[in-house]
Coordinates of C-alpha atoms (C1' of nucleotides) in Angstrom, one line a residue:
Chain Y
X1 CA 26.7 33.8 -4.9
X2 CA 27.9 37.2 -4.0
X3 CA 29.1 39.9 -6.4
X4 CA 31.5 42.5 -5.2
X5 CA 32.4 45.4 -7.4
X6 CA 34.5 48.6 -7.2
X7 CA 34.2 51.8 -9.0
X8 CA 35.9 51.6 -12.4
X9 CA 38.7 54.0 -12.5
X10 CA 39.0 56.8 -15.0
X11 CA 42.1 56.3 -17.1
X12 CA 43.2 59.9 -17.2
X13 CA 46.1 59.6 -14.7
X14 CA 48.1 57.3 -12.4
X15 CA 46.4 55.6 -9.5
X16 CA 46.8 57.1 -6.1
X17 CA 46.3 55.8 -2.6
X18 CA 42.5 56.3 -2.7
X19 CA 42.2 54.0 -5.7
X20 CA 44.4 51.5 -3.9
X21 CA 42.4 51.6 -0.7
X22 CA 39.1 50.8 -2.5
X23 CA 40.5 47.9 -4.5
X24 CA 42.3 46.5 -1.5
X25 CA 39.1 46.7 0.6
X26 CA 37.2 44.9 -2.1
X27 CA 39.9 42.3 -2.4
X28 CA 40.0 41.8 1.4
X29 CA 36.2 41.4 1.6
X30 CA 36.3 39.0 -1.4
X31 CA 39.0 36.8 0.2
X32 CA 37.1 36.9 3.5
X33 CA 33.9 35.6 1.7
X34 CA 35.9 32.6 0.4
X35 CA 37.5 32.0 3.8
X36 CA 33.9 32.0 5.2
X37 CA 33.1 29.3 2.7
X38 CA 30.9 31.4 0.5
X39 CA 31.1 31.8 -3.3
X40 CA 32.0 35.3 -4.5
X41 CA 32.9 37.1 -7.7
X42 CA 35.1 40.2 -7.7
X43 CA 34.7 42.6 -10.5
X44 CA 36.8 45.7 -11.0
X45 CA 38.2 47.6 -14.0
X46 CA 38.6 50.9 -15.8
X47 CA 36.5 53.5 -17.5
X48 CA 38.4 54.3 -20.7
X49 CA 36.0 56.6 -22.4
X50 CA 35.3 60.3 -21.9
X51 CA 36.4 63.7 -22.9
X52 CA 39.4 64.1 -20.7
X53 CA 40.9 60.9 -22.1
X54 CA 40.3 62.2 -25.6
X55 CA 41.9 65.5 -24.7
X56 CA 44.9 64.0 -23.0
X57 CA 45.4 61.7 -26.0
X58 CA 45.1 64.7 -28.4
X59 CA 47.8 66.6 -26.5
X60 CA 50.1 63.7 -27.0
X61 CA 49.0 63.2 -30.5
X62 CA 48.0 59.6 -30.0
X63 CA 44.7 57.7 -30.3
X64 CA 42.5 57.7 -27.2
X65 CA 42.7 54.0 -27.1
X66 CA 46.5 54.1 -27.1
X67 CA 46.5 56.6 -24.3
X68 CA 44.0 54.9 -22.1
X69 CA 45.5 51.5 -22.6
X70 CA 48.8 52.8 -21.4
X71 CA 47.2 54.2 -18.2
X72 CA 45.2 51.0 -17.8
X73 CA 48.4 49.0 -17.7
X74 CA 49.6 51.1 -14.8
X75 CA 46.4 50.2 -12.9
X76 CA 46.7 46.5 -13.7
X77 CA 50.3 46.5 -12.7
X78 CA 49.5 48.0 -9.4
X79 CA 46.7 45.6 -8.6
X80 CA 49.1 42.8 -9.4
X81 CA 51.7 44.3 -7.1
X82 CA 49.2 44.7 -4.3
X83 CA 47.8 41.2 -4.6
X84 CA 44.4 42.5 -5.7
X85 CA 43.0 39.4 -7.3
X86 CA 39.8 40.1 -9.3
X87 CA 37.7 37.5 -11.2
X88 CA 36.4 39.9 -13.8
X89 CA 37.9 42.9 -15.5
X90 CA 35.7 45.6 -16.8
X91 CA 36.9 47.8 -19.6
X92 CA 34.4 50.2 -21.2
X93 CA 36.0 49.7 -24.6
X94 CA 35.3 46.0 -24.5
X95 CA 32.9 45.0 -27.4
X96 CA 30.8 42.9 -25.0
X97 CA 30.2 45.9 -22.9
X98 CA 29.4 48.1 -25.9
X99 CA 26.9 45.6 -27.1
X100 CA 25.2 45.5 -23.7
X101 CA 25.1 49.3 -23.3
X102 CA 23.6 49.7 -26.7
X103 CA 21.0 47.0 -26.1
X104 CA 19.9 48.8 -22.9
X105 CA 19.7 52.1 -24.6
X106 CA 17.7 50.6 -27.4
X107 CA 15.3 49.1 -25.0
X108 CA 14.8 52.4 -23.2
X109 CA 14.3 54.1 -26.5
X110 CA 11.7 51.5 -27.6
X111 CA 10.0 51.9 -24.2
X112 CA 9.7 55.7 -24.8
X113 CA 12.0 56.5 -21.8
X114 CA 14.4 58.6 -23.9
X115 CA 13.7 61.8 -25.6
X116 CA 15.7 64.5 -27.6
X117 CA 15.8 68.1 -26.6
X118 CA 17.8 71.2 -27.4
X119 CA 19.8 73.0 -24.7
X120 CA 21.8 76.2 -24.9
X121 CA 24.4 77.1 -22.2
X122 CA 27.9 77.4 -21.1
X123 CA 30.0 74.3 -21.1
X124 CA 33.1 73.5 -19.1
X125 CA 35.4 71.3 -21.0
X126 CA 37.5 70.4 -17.9
X127 CA 34.5 69.4 -15.9
X128 CA 32.6 67.9 -18.8
X129 CA 29.4 69.6 -17.8
X130 CA 27.1 72.5 -18.6
X131 CA 27.4 75.3 -16.0
X132 CA 24.6 77.2 -14.5
X133 CA 24.6 80.7 -13.2
X134 CA 25.3 79.6 -9.7
X135 CA 28.6 78.3 -10.9
X136 CA 29.6 81.9 -11.5
X137 CA 31.9 83.6 -9.0
X138 CA 31.3 86.9 -7.3
X139 CA 32.4 88.8 -10.4
X140 CA 29.7 87.0 -12.3
X141 CA 32.3 85.0 -14.3
X142 CA 33.2 81.4 -14.5
X143 CA 36.3 81.0 -12.4
X144 CA 39.5 79.2 -13.4
X145 CA 38.4 76.0 -11.6
X146 CA 36.2 75.4 -14.6
X147 CA 39.0 75.7 -17.1
X148 CA 38.0 76.7 -20.6
X149 CA 34.2 77.6 -20.8
X150 CA 32.4 77.9 -24.1
X151 CA 28.9 78.7 -25.0
X152 CA 27.2 76.0 -27.0
X153 CA 23.7 75.1 -28.2
X154 CA 23.1 71.5 -28.9
X155 CA 20.5 68.8 -29.1
X156 CA 20.9 65.9 -26.7
X157 CA 19.2 62.8 -25.5
X158 CA 17.6 62.7 -22.1
X159 CA 16.5 59.8 -19.9
X160 CA 13.2 60.2 -18.0
X161 CA 14.8 60.0 -14.5
X162 CA 11.9 61.9 -12.9
X163 CA 9.5 59.1 -13.7
X164 CA 11.3 56.9 -11.2
X165 CA 12.2 59.3 -8.4
X166 CA 9.2 58.4 -6.3
X167 CA 9.9 54.7 -6.6
X168 CA 13.5 55.3 -5.5
X169 CA 12.5 57.3 -2.5
X170 CA 10.3 54.5 -1.4
X171 CA 12.9 51.9 -2.1
X172 CA 15.5 53.7 0.0
X173 CA 13.1 54.3 2.9
X174 CA 12.0 50.7 3.0
X175 CA 15.5 49.2 2.6
X176 CA 17.8 50.2 5.4
X177 CA 20.6 48.1 4.1
X178 CA 20.6 49.7 0.6
X179 CA 23.4 52.1 1.7
X180 CA 26.1 51.5 4.3
X181 CA 27.0 53.3 6.5
X182 CA 23.7 54.6 7.8
X183 CA 24.7 58.3 7.8
X184 CA 25.3 58.0 4.0
X185 CA 21.8 56.6 3.6
X186 CA 20.5 59.6 5.4
X187 CA 22.3 61.9 3.0
X188 CA 20.8 60.1 0.1
X189 CA 17.4 60.4 1.6
X190 CA 17.9 64.1 2.2
X191 CA 18.9 64.5 -1.4
X192 CA 15.9 62.6 -2.6
X193 CA 13.6 64.4 -0.2
X194 CA 13.7 67.7 -2.0
X195 CA 14.7 66.3 -5.3
X196 CA 12.5 67.4 -8.1
X197 CA 15.4 66.9 -10.4
X198 CA 15.0 67.1 -14.1
X199 CA 15.9 64.4 -16.4
X200 CA 19.3 63.0 -17.1
X201 CA 21.3 64.0 -20.2
X202 CA 22.8 60.9 -21.5
X203 CA 24.5 61.9 -24.8
X204 CA 27.1 64.0 -26.4
X205 CA 27.2 64.9 -30.1
X206 CA 30.0 63.3 -31.9
X207 CA 31.1 66.7 -33.1
X208 CA 32.3 67.3 -29.6
X209 CA 33.1 63.8 -28.3
X210 CA 33.9 60.9 -30.6
X211 CA 35.5 58.7 -27.9
X212 CA 32.5 56.8 -26.6
X213 CA 29.7 54.4 -27.3
X214 CA 27.4 55.3 -30.2
X215 CA 23.7 55.6 -29.6
X216 CA 22.1 52.7 -31.6
X217 CA 19.1 54.8 -32.6
X218 CA 20.9 58.1 -33.4
X219 CA 24.4 57.6 -34.7
X220 CA 25.3 61.3 -34.5
X221 CA 25.7 60.9 -30.7
X222 CA 27.7 58.8 -28.3
X223 CA 26.4 58.1 -24.8
X224 CA 27.8 60.1 -22.1
X225 CA 29.3 58.7 -18.9
X226 CA 26.4 57.2 -16.9
X227 CA 25.1 54.6 -19.2
X228 CA 28.6 53.8 -20.3
X229 CA 30.3 53.6 -16.9
X230 CA 27.6 52.4 -14.5
X231 CA 26.4 49.6 -16.8
X232 CA 29.7 47.8 -16.4
X233 CA 28.4 46.3 -13.2
X234 CA 25.9 44.2 -15.1
X235 CA 27.5 44.0 -18.6
X236 CA 30.6 42.2 -17.1
X237 CA 28.4 40.2 -14.8
X238 CA 27.0 38.6 -17.9
X239 CA 23.7 40.6 -18.3
X240 CA 22.1 39.5 -21.5
X241 CA 25.4 38.2 -22.7
X242 CA 25.9 36.0 -25.8
X243 CA 26.6 32.4 -25.0
X244 CA 30.1 32.5 -26.3
X245 CA 30.9 35.8 -24.5
X246 CA 33.0 34.2 -21.8
X247 CA 31.2 36.0 -19.1
X248 CA 29.7 34.7 -15.8
X249 CA 26.0 33.6 -15.7
X250 CA 24.3 36.7 -14.6
X251 CA 21.4 35.1 -12.8
X252 CA 23.8 33.4 -10.5
X253 CA 25.9 36.5 -9.7
X254 CA 23.5 39.3 -9.3
X255 CA 21.2 38.3 -6.4
X256 CA 23.5 39.5 -3.8
X257 CA 25.6 42.4 -5.0
X258 CA 27.7 45.0 -3.2
X259 CA 29.1 48.0 -5.0
X260 CA 32.0 49.4 -3.2
X261 CA 32.3 53.1 -4.0
X262 CA 33.8 56.4 -2.7
X263 CA 31.6 58.9 -0.9
X264 CA 32.1 61.3 -3.8
X265 CA 30.1 59.2 -6.2
X266 CA 27.1 58.2 -4.0
X267 CA 24.9 61.2 -4.8
X268 CA 23.9 61.3 -7.5
X269 CA 25.4 58.6 -9.7
X270 CA 25.2 55.4 -7.5
X271 CA 22.5 56.5 -5.2
X272 CA 20.1 57.9 -7.8
X273 CA 21.0 57.3 -11.4
X274 CA 22.1 53.6 -11.1
X275 CA 19.1 52.2 -9.2
X276 CA 16.8 54.1 -11.4
X277 CA 18.5 52.8 -14.5
X278 CA 18.1 49.3 -13.2
X279 CA 14.5 49.9 -12.3
X280 CA 13.8 51.3 -15.7
X281 CA 15.1 48.3 -17.5
X282 CA 13.0 46.0 -15.4
X283 CA 15.0 45.0 -12.3
X284 CA 12.8 44.2 -9.3
X285 CA 13.3 45.7 -5.9
X286 CA 14.8 42.4 -4.7
X287 CA 17.4 42.8 -7.4
X288 CA 18.7 46.1 -6.3
X289 CA 22.3 46.1 -5.3
X290 CA 23.7 47.3 -2.0
X291 CA 26.1 50.3 -1.8
X292 CA 29.1 50.2 0.5
X293 CA 30.4 53.8 0.7
X294 CA 33.9 54.4 1.9
X295 CA 35.6 57.6 2.9
X296 CA 38.8 59.3 1.9
X297 CA 42.4 59.3 2.9
X298 CA 43.4 62.8 3.7
X299 CA 47.1 63.7 3.8
X300 CA 48.3 65.3 6.9
X301 CA 44.9 66.7 7.5
X302 CA 44.4 68.0 4.0
X303 CA 42.5 66.7 1.1
X304 CA 44.6 64.9 -1.4
X305 CA 44.8 66.7 -4.7
X306 CA 47.1 67.2 -7.6
X307 CA 47.1 70.9 -7.1
X308 CA 48.3 70.6 -3.6
X309 CA 51.0 68.3 -4.7
X310 CA 50.4 65.9 -1.9
X311 CA 49.3 62.9 -3.8
X312 CA 50.5 59.7 -2.3
X313 CA 51.8 57.0 -4.6
X314 CA 50.8 53.5 -3.5
X315 CA 53.4 51.9 -5.7
X316 CA 56.2 53.6 -3.7
X317 CA 54.6 52.6 -0.4
X318 CA 54.4 49.0 -1.5
X319 CA 58.1 49.1 -2.2
X320 CA 58.8 50.3 1.3
X321 CA 56.3 48.4 3.3
X322 CA 55.5 45.5 1.0
X323 CA 52.1 44.8 -0.4
X324 CA 51.0 43.3 2.9
X325 CA 52.4 46.2 5.0
X326 CA 50.4 48.6 2.9
X327 CA 47.3 46.4 2.9
X328 CA 47.5 46.1 6.6
X329 CA 47.8 49.8 7.1
X330 CA 45.0 50.6 4.7
X331 CA 42.7 48.2 6.4
X332 CA 43.7 48.9 10.0
X333 CA 43.9 52.6 10.1
X334 CA 40.5 53.6 8.8
X335 CA 37.1 52.6 9.9
X336 CA 34.9 51.5 7.0
X337 CA 32.9 54.5 5.8
X338 CA 34.9 57.1 7.6
X339 CA 37.8 59.3 6.5
X340 CA 41.3 58.8 7.8
X341 CA 44.5 60.7 7.8
X342 CA 47.6 59.3 6.1
X343 CA 51.0 60.1 7.2
X344 CA 54.4 58.4 6.8
X345 CA 54.9 58.4 10.6
X346 CA 51.6 56.6 11.0
X347 CA 52.3 53.7 8.6
X348 CA 55.8 53.3 10.0
X349 CA 54.4 53.1 13.5
X350 CA 51.8 50.5 12.4
X351 CA 54.4 48.5 10.6
X352 CA 57.0 48.4 13.4
X353 CA 54.6 48.2 16.3
X354 CA 51.9 45.9 15.1
X355 CA 53.6 43.8 12.4
X356 CA 57.2 43.6 13.4
X357 CA 57.1 43.8 17.2
X358 CA 53.8 42.2 18.1
X359 CA 53.0 39.7 15.4
X360 CA 56.3 39.0 13.6
X361 CA 58.2 38.7 16.8
X362 CA 55.6 36.4 18.4
X363 CA 55.8 34.1 15.4
X364 CA 59.6 34.2 15.4
X365 CA 60.1 33.6 19.1
X366 CA 57.5 30.8 19.1
X367 CA 59.0 28.9 16.2
X368 CA 62.5 29.5 17.5
X369 CA 61.8 28.0 20.9
X370 CA 59.9 25.1 19.4
X371 CA 62.8 24.4 17.2
X372 CA 65.4 24.8 20.0
X373 CA 63.7 22.9 22.8
X374 CA 61.7 20.3 20.9
X375 CA 63.4 20.0 17.5
X376 CA 60.2 21.6 16.0
X377 CA 58.0 18.7 17.0
X378 CA 54.7 19.4 18.7
X379 CA 53.2 17.4 21.6
X380 CA 49.7 18.2 22.8
X381 CA 50.3 16.1 25.9
X382 CA 48.0 16.0 29.0
X383 CA 49.3 19.0 30.9
X384 CA 46.8 21.8 31.4
X385 CA 46.4 24.8 33.7
X386 CA 44.6 28.1 34.1
X387 CA 46.9 30.1 31.8
X388 CA 46.6 27.6 29.0
X389 CA 42.8 27.5 29.4
X390 CA 42.7 31.3 29.2
X391 CA 44.7 31.4 26.0
X392 CA 42.3 28.9 24.4
X393 CA 39.4 31.0 25.5
X394 CA 40.8 34.1 24.1
X395 CA 41.5 32.3 20.8
X396 CA 37.9 31.2 20.7
X397 CA 36.6 34.7 21.5
X398 CA 38.8 36.1 18.8
X399 CA 37.3 33.8 16.2
X400 CA 33.9 35.0 17.2
X401 CA 34.7 38.7 17.3
X402 CA 36.6 38.5 14.0
X403 CA 33.7 36.8 12.3
X404 CA 31.2 39.4 13.5
X405 CA 33.5 42.3 12.5
X406 CA 34.2 40.9 9.0
X407 CA 30.5 40.0 8.4
X408 CA 29.9 43.7 9.1
X409 CA 32.5 44.8 6.6
X410 CA 34.7 46.2 9.3
X411 CA 38.2 44.8 8.7
X412 CA 39.8 47.4 11.0
X413 CA 37.8 46.0 13.9
X414 CA 38.5 42.4 12.9
X415 CA 42.3 43.1 12.9
X416 CA 41.9 44.8 16.3
X417 CA 40.4 41.6 17.7
X418 CA 43.1 39.4 16.2
X419 CA 45.7 41.6 17.8
X420 CA 44.2 41.0 21.2
X421 CA 45.0 37.4 20.7
X422 CA 48.5 38.2 19.6
X423 CA 49.1 40.4 22.6
X424 CA 47.7 37.7 24.9
X425 CA 50.1 35.1 23.4
X426 CA 53.1 37.4 24.0
X427 CA 52.0 37.8 27.6
X428 CA 51.6 34.1 27.8
X429 CA 55.3 33.7 27.0
X430 CA 56.2 36.0 29.8
X431 CA 53.9 34.2 32.2
X432 CA 55.0 30.7 31.5
X433 CA 58.7 31.5 30.5
X434 CA 59.3 28.4 28.4
X435 CA 63.0 29.3 28.3
X436 CA 63.1 28.7 32.0
X437 CA 60.9 25.5 31.8
X438 CA 63.4 24.2 29.3
X439 CA 66.1 24.0 32.0
X440 CA 64.1 21.7 34.3
X441 CA 63.5 18.2 33.2
X442 CA 60.5 18.0 35.6
X443 CA 58.7 20.8 33.6
X444 CA 58.8 18.9 30.4
X445 CA 55.1 18.3 30.1
X446 CA 54.3 21.9 30.8
X447 CA 56.8 23.1 28.2
X448 CA 55.2 20.9 25.6
X449 CA 51.8 22.4 26.4
X450 CA 53.1 26.0 26.4
X451 CA 54.8 25.5 23.0
X452 CA 51.8 23.8 21.6
X453 CA 49.5 26.6 22.6
X454 CA 51.8 29.2 21.1
X455 CA 52.2 27.4 17.8
X456 CA 48.5 26.8 17.6
X457 CA 47.8 30.4 18.2
X458 CA 50.1 31.7 15.4
X459 CA 48.7 29.0 13.1
X460 CA 45.2 30.3 13.7
X461 CA 46.3 33.9 13.4
X462 CA 47.9 33.0 10.0
X463 CA 44.4 31.9 8.8
X464 CA 42.6 34.9 10.2
X465 CA 44.9 37.5 8.7
X466 CA 45.1 35.8 5.3
X467 CA 42.4 38.0 3.7
X468 CA 44.3 41.1 4.6
X469 CA 47.9 39.8 4.3
X470 CA 47.9 36.9 1.9
X471 CA 51.7 36.8 1.5
X472 CA 52.6 37.1 5.1
X473 CA 50.0 34.4 5.9
X474 CA 51.5 32.0 3.4
X475 CA 55.0 32.9 4.5
X476 CA 54.1 32.0 8.1
X477 CA 52.3 28.9 7.0
X478 CA 55.4 27.8 5.2
X479 CA 57.4 28.2 8.4
X480 CA 54.8 26.3 10.3
X481 CA 54.8 23.7 7.5
X482 CA 51.0 23.6 7.4
X483 CA 49.5 21.1 5.0
X484 CA 47.4 22.3 2.1
X485 CA 44.3 21.1 3.9
X486 CA 45.3 23.0 7.1
X487 CA 45.9 26.2 5.0
X488 CA 42.5 26.0 3.4
X489 CA 40.6 25.5 6.7
X490 CA 37.3 27.4 6.5
X491 CA 36.5 29.9 9.2
X492 CA 33.5 28.0 10.3
X493 CA 35.6 24.8 10.7
X494 CA 38.2 26.5 12.8
X495 CA 38.6 25.2 16.3
X496 CA 41.4 24.6 18.8
X497 CA 43.5 21.8 17.7
X498 CA 44.3 22.6 14.1
X499 CA 47.8 21.0 14.6
X500 CA 48.1 17.4 15.8
X501 CA 50.7 15.9 18.0
X502 CA 53.8 15.1 16.0
X503 CA 53.4 18.0 13.7
X504 CA 56.9 19.4 12.9
X505 CA 57.4 23.1 12.4
X506 CA 60.1 24.6 10.1
X507 CA 62.7 27.2 10.5
X508 CA 61.8 30.7 11.7
X509 CA 62.5 33.7 9.6
X510 CA 61.3 37.2 10.5
X511 CA 58.0 38.0 8.7
X512 CA 58.3 41.8 8.9
X513 CA 61.9 43.0 9.4
X514 CA 61.7 46.2 11.4
X515 CA 62.1 49.4 9.5
X516 CA 64.5 52.0 10.6
X517 CA 63.0 55.4 11.1
X518 CA 64.1 57.6 8.3
X519 CA 66.6 60.3 9.3
X520 CA 64.9 63.6 9.8
X521 CA 65.4 65.5 6.5
X522 CA 67.0 68.7 7.4
X523 CA 65.7 71.7 5.5
Chain R
rG1 C1' 19.8 78.7 3.6
rG2 C1' 18.6 73.4 5.0
rG3 C1' 20.5 68.7 6.9
rG4 C1' 24.5 65.9 9.1
rC5 C1' 29.3 64.8 11.2
rU6 C1' 33.5 65.9 14.3
rG7 C1' 35.9 68.5 18.4
rU8 C1' 38.2 63.4 24.9
rA9 C1' 45.9 62.5 27.3
rG10 C1' 51.8 64.9 22.8
rC11 C1' 49.5 61.8 18.3
rU12 C1' 45.4 58.3 16.4
rC13 C1' 40.9 57.2 18.5
rA14 C1' 37.2 54.2 22.3
rG15 C1' 33.6 55.4 25.7
rC16 C1' 29.3 56.7 28.7
rG17 C1' 23.1 60.0 32.8
rG18 C1' 26.5 58.3 38.1
rU19 C1' 31.9 55.2 42.0
rU20 C1' 39.0 57.6 41.1
rA21 C1' 37.3 59.0 32.1
rG22 C1' 39.9 54.4 28.8
rA23 C1' 43.2 51.9 24.7
rG24 C1' 47.3 52.0 21.2
rC25 C1' 51.7 54.8 20.0
rA26 C1' 55.1 58.3 22.0
rG27 C1' 57.7 59.7 27.1
rG28 C1' 59.7 57.9 32.4
rG29 C1' 61.0 53.6 35.6
rG30 C1' 61.6 48.3 36.2
rA31 C1' 61.7 42.8 34.9
rC32 C1' 63.2 39.1 31.6
rU33 C1' 66.3 37.0 27.7
rC34 C1' 63.2 32.6 23.6
rA35 C1' 62.9 36.6 19.9
rU36 C1' 63.3 41.4 14.8
rA37 C1' 67.2 46.4 21.1
rA38 C1' 61.9 42.6 20.6
rU39 C1' 58.4 41.1 24.9
rC40 C1' 56.2 41.7 29.9
rC41 C1' 55.1 44.9 34.2
rU42 C1' 54.6 49.7 35.9
rU43 C1' 54.2 55.0 35.5
rU44 C1' 53.8 60.5 33.8
rG45 C1' 50.0 62.9 31.2
rG46 C1' 43.3 65.1 30.1
rU47 C1' 39.4 71.8 33.6
rC48 C1' 36.3 65.1 28.0
rG49 C1' 36.0 72.7 22.4
rA50 C1' 33.2 77.2 25.3
rG51 C1' 28.8 78.6 27.8
rU52 C1' 23.8 78.0 29.7
rG53 C1' 20.0 74.7 31.1
rU54 C1' 17.5 69.8 32.7
rU55 C1' 18.9 66.7 36.9
rC56 C1' 20.4 64.6 43.4
rG57 C1' 24.4 64.1 39.7
rA58 C1' 26.7 65.3 32.8
rU59 C1' 32.2 64.2 29.2
rU60 C1' 27.6 61.5 28.4
rC61 C1' 20.8 64.8 27.5
rA62 C1' 18.8 69.9 25.4
rC63 C1' 19.9 74.7 23.6
rU64 C1' 23.4 78.6 22.1
rC65 C1' 28.2 79.7 20.5
rC66 C1' 33.3 78.7 18.6
rA67 C1' 36.4 75.6 15.3
rG68 C1' 37.0 72.0 11.4
rC69 C1' 34.6 69.0 7.7
rC70 C1' 30.7 66.6 4.6
rC71 C1' 26.1 66.5 1.8
rU72 C1' 22.5 69.7 -0.5
rA73 C1' 20.1 74.1 -2.0
rC74 C1' 18.7 79.0 -3.0
rC75 C1' 18.2 84.0 -3.1
rA76 C1' 19.1 85.4 -8.1

RNA sequence: GGGGCUGUAGCUCAGCGGUUAGAGCAGGGGACUCAUAAUCCUUUGGUCGAGUGUUCGAUUCACUCCAGCCCUACCA
């Protein structure tokens, strides 16, 4: 069984398109695994702890739990709207998670991997970190980007990260698949190469941060971010869970795990801290997860940020383009691992050109002609010719190319291949002109064959696109009147001839009504 | 400072030591009419960031530079 996870989102603000991209990617890969006939478990969720949550809550005069629960609802609502269907939901305030985190901390404490030390320095509340002198600007001061900075001296608990660095270096070097894409692995290796990092501070005194998980061996402290957040990947996968915990069986899930994360949290958290944490509590090299690192969506060439005021709201996009329209765009217009540029013009172009014109129209004209000339009834018949043969060959090649691309976590490439088949089918209509054949009684057998090929193609396409566009796929399958068995055909079982002679198709209805270009907004 | 990435048609991007550098979208022309004014055909358009070198030959290799970006660090 495969486990696919996403980063858990920090509940200090509304989700933006970057959050949406990551979850849709995970959802698409999960749906693909099922389509490929493999068992998979999809875990996502939220990180509800932390200082910023506590602060935002204080500003509003509410309990941190109240605040983060409200923000959490926004995330859940969006995933629902975008058809992101997860099997497990991680929430760091969940008691089962807290129990697991504390058990791990206790074990490390018992093993002597944690120690307490005093540290004095300047602390940025906004960034939740101690600052060093190199964080000072040219005037020797801490700039406004750090927010309020205060000098503090406090004791904290540290994890002996340095004991495991050598092991990690070796692991990354000997496991080329540990990080995808390869250039990110290089970055991690570079970071490890000259890394003589100190140990990892894993606590905050309760006097400063109450909103967190208490250290079981020193109750004046809560654990700070890493052990709290990263541990979700195993706590909600059932690691050392109680029998009645209603969690998956860990041993079944963990053997083949992919963490989908953004490039901003590869080094150091997921590339360094997390594998070392797992190693420290006894995970073998074979039980190390794989990291799939995705890039960012820039906005018209600029980084998306609240201060620039260019944050794109996925909820609004879903209103305009539908969940499937947005999912298609997010999967089609970025190559896994890279960055891409978001623009309204671009998504409209993709929607109208690819979805409405190429695909939607092909489905519509095919079903319409089938209905009009044959009452919707298919007949495979005996007729065959070069053009029909070519369409069948392209369909077969498409299945292969699609499979290769998806197995490589490259949905944008898989979609590109599917569209080659769609374009081929549209061309097939022009080449065979079924509307002309329909006028000649003598061409009846050829017309049957042409219509059959077209309907078969869109039926196959409906299966291939389902991981990316589940609603559109189901919608088309309704129009095609596919049986439940046909709809659940596995990728490996797909072959020409999904539809038998006598199959009757339904009424055509546009899948993706064209969007009118918005009027230029005059300044 | 170290490491890496990117720079190819108006836009988004492929590509590759070698005949006339490609795709999609946009623009021009045409065909067709089953269809969501869709589809199909055709066409305009690029000194492949700049320069030097290696080579019979470079967009493709090396080096330098310019521009943009990413990771990471230090002098202190």
